[in-house]
Every structure is written in C-alpha cells, then in structure tokens.
Short mmCIF file of C-alpha atoms in Angstrom, two decimals:
data_model
loop_
_atom_site.label_atom_id
_atom_site.label_comp_id
_atom_site.label_asym_id
_atom_site.label_seq_id
_atom_site.Cartn_x
_atom_site.Cartn_y
_atom_site.Cartn_z
CA ASN A 241 35.26 -7.44 9.16
CA ALA A 242 34.52 -8.34 5.53
CA GLY A 243 30.95 -7.37 5.99
CA VAL A 244 28.38 -8.98 3.66
CA THR A 245 29.94 -11.06 0.87
CA GLN A 246 28.32 -12.48 -2.21
CA THR A 247 29.49 -14.91 -4.85
CA PRO A 248 29.57 -15.24 -7.71
CA LYS A 249 29.81 -11.54 -9.04
CA PHE A 250 28.54 -12.50 -12.35
CA GLN A 251 26.77 -15.68 -13.66
CA VAL A 252 25.21 -16.80 -16.99
CA LEU A 253 22.73 -19.51 -17.00
CA LYS A 254 20.77 -21.33 -19.57
CA THR A 255 16.94 -21.81 -19.12
CA GLY A 256 16.20 -24.73 -16.78
CA GLN A 257 19.57 -24.72 -15.08
CA SER A 258 19.82 -24.59 -11.39
CA MET A 259 22.27 -22.72 -9.22
CA THR A 260 22.89 -21.27 -5.82
CA LEU A 261 23.81 -17.68 -5.02
CA GLN A 262 25.97 -17.55 -1.90
CA CYS A 263 25.70 -14.81 0.81
CA ALA A 264 27.70 -14.62 3.97
CA GLN A 265 28.10 -12.04 6.70
CA ASP A 266 30.74 -11.95 9.57
CA MET A 267 28.89 -9.43 11.90
CA ASN A 268 26.83 -12.01 13.73
CA HIS A 269 23.60 -10.34 12.39
CA GLU A 270 20.26 -11.98 13.12
CA TYR A 271 18.51 -10.69 10.09
CA MET A 272 19.29 -11.51 6.48
CA SER A 273 17.45 -10.84 3.28
CA TRP A 274 17.64 -11.26 -0.51
CA TYR A 275 16.44 -8.64 -3.00
CA ARG A 276 16.45 -8.39 -6.84
CA GLN A 277 16.87 -5.28 -8.93
CA ASP A 278 15.65 -5.15 -12.48
CA PRO A 279 17.12 -2.46 -14.74
CA GLY A 280 15.91 1.02 -13.81
CA MET A 281 13.85 -0.15 -10.93
CA GLY A 282 14.08 -0.33 -7.09
CA LEU A 283 14.75 -3.41 -5.05
CA ARG A 284 12.18 -6.15 -4.50
CA LEU A 285 12.38 -8.42 -1.50
CA ILE A 286 12.58 -12.08 -2.40
CA HIS A 287 12.99 -13.93 0.96
CA TYR A 288 14.24 -12.99 4.34
CA SER A 289 15.39 -14.73 7.65
CA VAL A 290 15.07 -13.48 11.17
CA GLY A 291 17.51 -16.13 12.55
CA ALA A 292 18.91 -19.50 11.90
CA GLY A 293 16.17 -21.97 10.83
CA ILE A 294 13.68 -19.26 10.31
CA THR A 295 12.77 -17.98 6.85
CA ASP A 296 9.79 -16.12 5.26
CA GLN A 297 8.67 -14.97 1.91
CA GLY A 298 8.94 -11.35 0.67
CA GLU A 299 7.29 -9.66 -2.32
CA VAL A 300 8.46 -11.90 -5.14
CA PRO A 301 9.40 -15.35 -3.68
CA ASN A 302 8.25 -17.53 -6.58
CA GLY A 303 11.14 -19.49 -8.38
CA TYR A 304 13.40 -19.06 -5.40
CA ASN A 305 14.25 -21.15 -2.28
CA VAL A 306 16.18 -20.19 0.78
CA SER A 307 17.44 -21.91 3.96
CA ARG A 308 19.37 -20.64 6.97
CA SER A 309 21.19 -23.31 8.76
CA THR A 310 23.83 -20.97 10.26
CA THR A 311 23.74 -17.37 11.34
CA GLU A 312 26.45 -16.51 8.88
CA ASP A 313 25.11 -17.90 5.70
CA PHE A 314 21.83 -17.35 3.62
CA PRO A 315 22.02 -18.92 0.25
CA LEU A 316 19.43 -18.42 -2.48
CA ARG A 317 18.65 -21.21 -4.81
CA LEU A 318 17.15 -20.93 -8.27
CA LEU A 319 15.69 -24.41 -9.03
CA SER A 320 14.93 -24.08 -12.81
CA ALA A 321 16.21 -20.75 -14.06
CA ALA A 322 13.97 -18.61 -16.30
CA PRO A 323 14.78 -15.54 -18.50
CA SER A 324 12.56 -13.53 -16.15
CA GLN A 325 15.08 -14.12 -13.31
CA THR A 326 17.62 -12.09 -15.15
CA SER A 327 18.54 -9.43 -12.64
CA VAL A 328 20.97 -8.11 -10.07
CA TYR A 329 20.62 -9.87 -6.65
CA PHE A 330 21.60 -8.29 -3.54
CA CYS A 331 21.90 -9.81 -0.06
CA ALA A 332 21.59 -7.79 3.07
CA SER A 333 21.91 -8.27 6.84
CA ARG A 334 21.28 -6.34 10.01
CA ALA A 335 21.66 -6.75 13.73
CA GLY A 336 18.07 -6.47 14.98
CA SER A 337 14.77 -4.93 14.15
CA GLY A 338 15.74 -1.40 14.82
CA ASN A 339 19.10 -1.17 12.93
CA GLU A 340 20.33 -0.35 9.58
CA GLN A 341 20.85 -2.83 6.76
CA PHE A 342 24.38 -3.65 5.26
CA PHE A 343 24.22 -4.84 1.55
CA GLY A 344 26.62 -6.92 -0.34
CA PRO A 345 28.04 -5.87 -3.81
CA GLY A 346 25.57 -7.93 -5.72
CA THR A 347 25.42 -10.81 -8.22
CA ARG A 348 24.63 -10.21 -11.78
CA LEU A 349 22.69 -12.99 -13.16
CA THR A 350 21.83 -13.46 -16.81
CA VAL A 351 19.47 -16.43 -17.88
CA LEU A 352 19.44 -17.08 -21.69
CA ASP B 187 4.62 -1.08 6.26
CA ALA B 188 3.56 2.46 4.97
CA LYS B 189 4.09 3.30 1.39
CA THR B 190 6.27 6.27 0.33
CA THR B 191 6.13 8.65 -2.57
CA GLN B 192 9.20 10.31 -4.01
CA PRO B 193 9.95 12.36 -7.17
CA PRO B 194 11.55 10.24 -9.78
CA SER B 195 14.49 12.57 -10.38
CA MET B 196 16.05 15.85 -9.15
CA ASP B 197 18.98 18.04 -10.14
CA CYS B 198 21.32 19.95 -7.85
CA ALA B 199 24.36 22.08 -8.46
CA GLU B 200 27.75 20.93 -6.88
CA GLY B 201 28.31 22.72 -3.58
CA ARG B 202 24.57 23.53 -3.08
CA ALA B 203 22.22 21.77 -0.68
CA ALA B 204 20.25 18.92 -2.07
CA ASN B 205 16.68 18.61 -0.59
CA LEU B 206 15.02 15.39 -1.39
CA PRO B 207 11.36 15.14 -0.33
CA CYS B 208 9.32 12.09 0.57
CA ASN B 209 5.72 11.66 1.31
CA HIS B 210 4.52 8.97 3.77
CA SER B 211 0.99 10.05 4.58
CA THR B 212 -0.08 6.70 5.99
CA ILE B 213 2.82 6.19 8.40
CA SER B 214 1.81 4.76 11.73
CA GLY B 215 3.05 5.89 15.11
CA ASN B 216 5.74 3.17 15.49
CA GLU B 217 7.19 3.39 12.07
CA TYR B 218 10.60 5.08 11.50
CA VAL B 219 11.68 6.88 8.34
CA TYR B 220 14.92 5.48 6.79
CA TRP B 221 16.95 6.77 3.93
CA TYR B 222 19.36 4.81 1.87
CA ARG B 223 21.25 5.58 -1.31
CA GLN B 224 22.55 3.48 -4.21
CA ILE B 225 25.50 4.76 -6.21
CA HIS B 226 25.55 3.33 -9.70
CA SER B 227 25.09 -0.27 -9.45
CA GLN B 228 26.55 -0.87 -5.97
CA GLY B 229 24.49 -2.24 -3.04
CA PRO B 230 22.58 0.36 -1.25
CA GLN B 231 24.10 2.26 1.63
CA TYR B 232 22.42 3.37 4.80
CA ILE B 233 22.32 7.30 5.34
CA ILE B 234 20.11 8.10 8.29
CA HIS B 235 16.83 7.34 10.02
CA GLY B 236 14.43 9.00 12.62
CA LEU B 237 11.10 8.72 14.29
CA LYS B 238 9.81 12.27 14.83
CA ASN B 239 12.77 14.51 15.79
CA ASN B 240 15.10 16.00 13.13
CA GLU B 241 18.37 14.05 12.90
CA THR B 242 21.70 14.87 11.69
CA ASN B 243 24.93 12.78 11.04
CA GLU B 244 28.04 13.24 9.17
CA MET B 245 26.34 12.42 5.83
CA ALA B 246 22.99 14.21 6.00
CA SER B 247 20.19 15.73 7.92
CA LEU B 248 16.75 14.42 8.04
CA ILE B 249 13.72 16.70 8.72
CA ILE B 250 10.40 15.22 9.55
CA THR B 251 7.31 17.31 9.62
CA GLU B 252 5.38 17.62 12.94
CA ASP B 253 2.38 15.39 11.56
CA ARG B 254 5.12 12.89 10.26
CA LYS B 255 3.47 12.61 6.92
CA SER B 256 6.49 13.79 5.06
CA SER B 257 10.20 14.26 5.40
CA THR B 258 13.20 15.79 3.70
CA LEU B 259 16.64 14.40 3.30
CA ILE B 260 19.19 17.24 3.13
CA LEU B 261 22.65 16.87 1.77
CA PRO B 262 24.24 20.19 2.92
CA HIS B 263 26.99 20.56 0.23
CA ALA B 264 26.27 18.04 -2.65
CA THR B 265 29.27 16.79 -4.43
CA LEU B 266 29.43 14.93 -7.80
CA ARG B 267 29.99 11.68 -5.74
CA ASP B 268 26.50 12.17 -4.29
CA THR B 269 24.88 11.38 -7.65
CA ALA B 270 22.86 8.27 -6.81
CA VAL B 271 19.33 6.96 -6.34
CA TYR B 272 17.95 7.93 -2.88
CA TYR B 273 15.38 5.59 -1.31
CA CYS B 274 12.93 6.78 1.37
CA ILE B 275 11.51 3.82 3.45
CA VAL B 276 9.16 3.64 6.44
CA ARG B 277 9.50 0.57 8.74
CA ASP B 278 8.30 -0.58 12.07
CA ASN B 279 11.27 -1.18 14.29
CA THR B 280 9.51 -3.08 16.86
CA GLY B 281 8.50 -6.12 15.11
CA GLY B 282 8.36 -6.79 11.43
CA PHE B 283 11.43 -7.23 9.47
CA LYS B 284 10.28 -6.56 5.82
CA THR B 285 12.03 -3.57 4.37
CA ILE B 286 10.44 -2.67 1.16
CA PHE B 287 12.13 -0.20 -1.25
CA GLY B 288 10.26 1.92 -3.69
CA ALA B 289 11.61 3.36 -6.95
CA GLY B 290 13.51 6.16 -5.18
CA THR B 291 14.66 9.53 -6.40
CA ARG B 292 17.57 9.74 -8.99
CA LEU B 293 19.63 12.79 -7.90
CA PHE B 294 22.03 14.22 -10.46
CA VAL B 295 24.63 16.63 -8.98
CA LYS B 296 26.07 18.79 -11.82
CA ALA B 297 29.29 20.80 -11.93
#
C-alpha cells in the first residue's frame, strides 16, 4: 500500500490564482480530512469527509472547497489564493470513528 | 471534543525515559485519549490511544489517571530520533469525526 499520497509536494502561487491540492489513499478508508499547519503552530482542521458524497467544515474552512466523489480521493480547492493561505497542508485518512489517522507527507504552498 | 493542555517544550537525556504530561480536565466518559507525534516537518504519526486503562505498545506507554483528567505518555528509552512535537488529543470514538490538534509539546532529546 502507498498509504496517503499528496501532490504536489511544493507549489508557489500568485495572489488570486486557483489550484487544487490532490490527496489519495489506497486503504479503503471512510474518513478523510485536510489540515493546515502554519510555522511553529499545531494543525488546524479545514474540511473533512465521512464517506463519498459527504463533506463538512472544520475549524478554518473559509477560502477552501472540497468534494468527495470517490472513496479514494479528496481534493482541496483554493478558488482565489491569498497570502494568508501560505502554509503546509496535510491530508489524513482513517478507517472508522475509532481508529488512528494516517497522514500524507504534506504540500508546502506559498502564495505571493 | 474536550480541550487539552500540554507544556510547550521539554528536554530529555538520551537513554532516559521521557514523560510527557497532558491535562484534559473536561474529558467526557466516551472520549478517548490519543497521542501523535510530528518529526520535523513530516506528517503526524500515531503513537497510542486509550480510554481509561493504561496502554502499552512497541513505541510507548500511556498512563491515564483514575479520574481521567490527565494522562502521561512515556517513551521508556528516548533516542535522538524521538525529538519531535507530541500532540495529545481527546476524541469521541463513537460518533464525531473531528480530530482537533493543539499546539503540542516540543520534546528535545539531548545526547
């Protein structure tokens, strides 16, 4: 198993540009989530999904959209990037409500 | 989900036990205590979790007080590779999915 994969590893955007961060898992996990981590801080939950077709907001959802059309994929969309969205983004998945989360390696995003 | 309080940083000598405390005084009866760690800028890694009994695995031990208002993660023989940020999280396993991370404890293991 590849586990949780994220692409790209690094990305630089200009203010106002849009992009999609990709996340995929091959463990058939129901639950997937997106976090952001700013320098020297803990992780903050952006959006999460409890299954295909079901998504919900986390702590800091503004400026981000998600969809979950398949069990495997959970892309995160930035519609109009802002410098405040400069951060490291982590995707995670887990099998069920009582299990551990598996994290991807992260995407480092810089918005100029 | 209940909130947790952890010291911002701790030091430990290599080869000694590292004891990382966590306060979760508002924990409810169906919430578990989870520990994760994040080495450098990698994705967090699961360590251990428990409800009320002490737990041990190949990585660490988790000691939860009888009133469940605090817990301690123990790394029995810390190595330099254990230098990381350790996160204590409490979460309801029966329903809600949200896993909220706090700031964690930055553990420095020194030679």
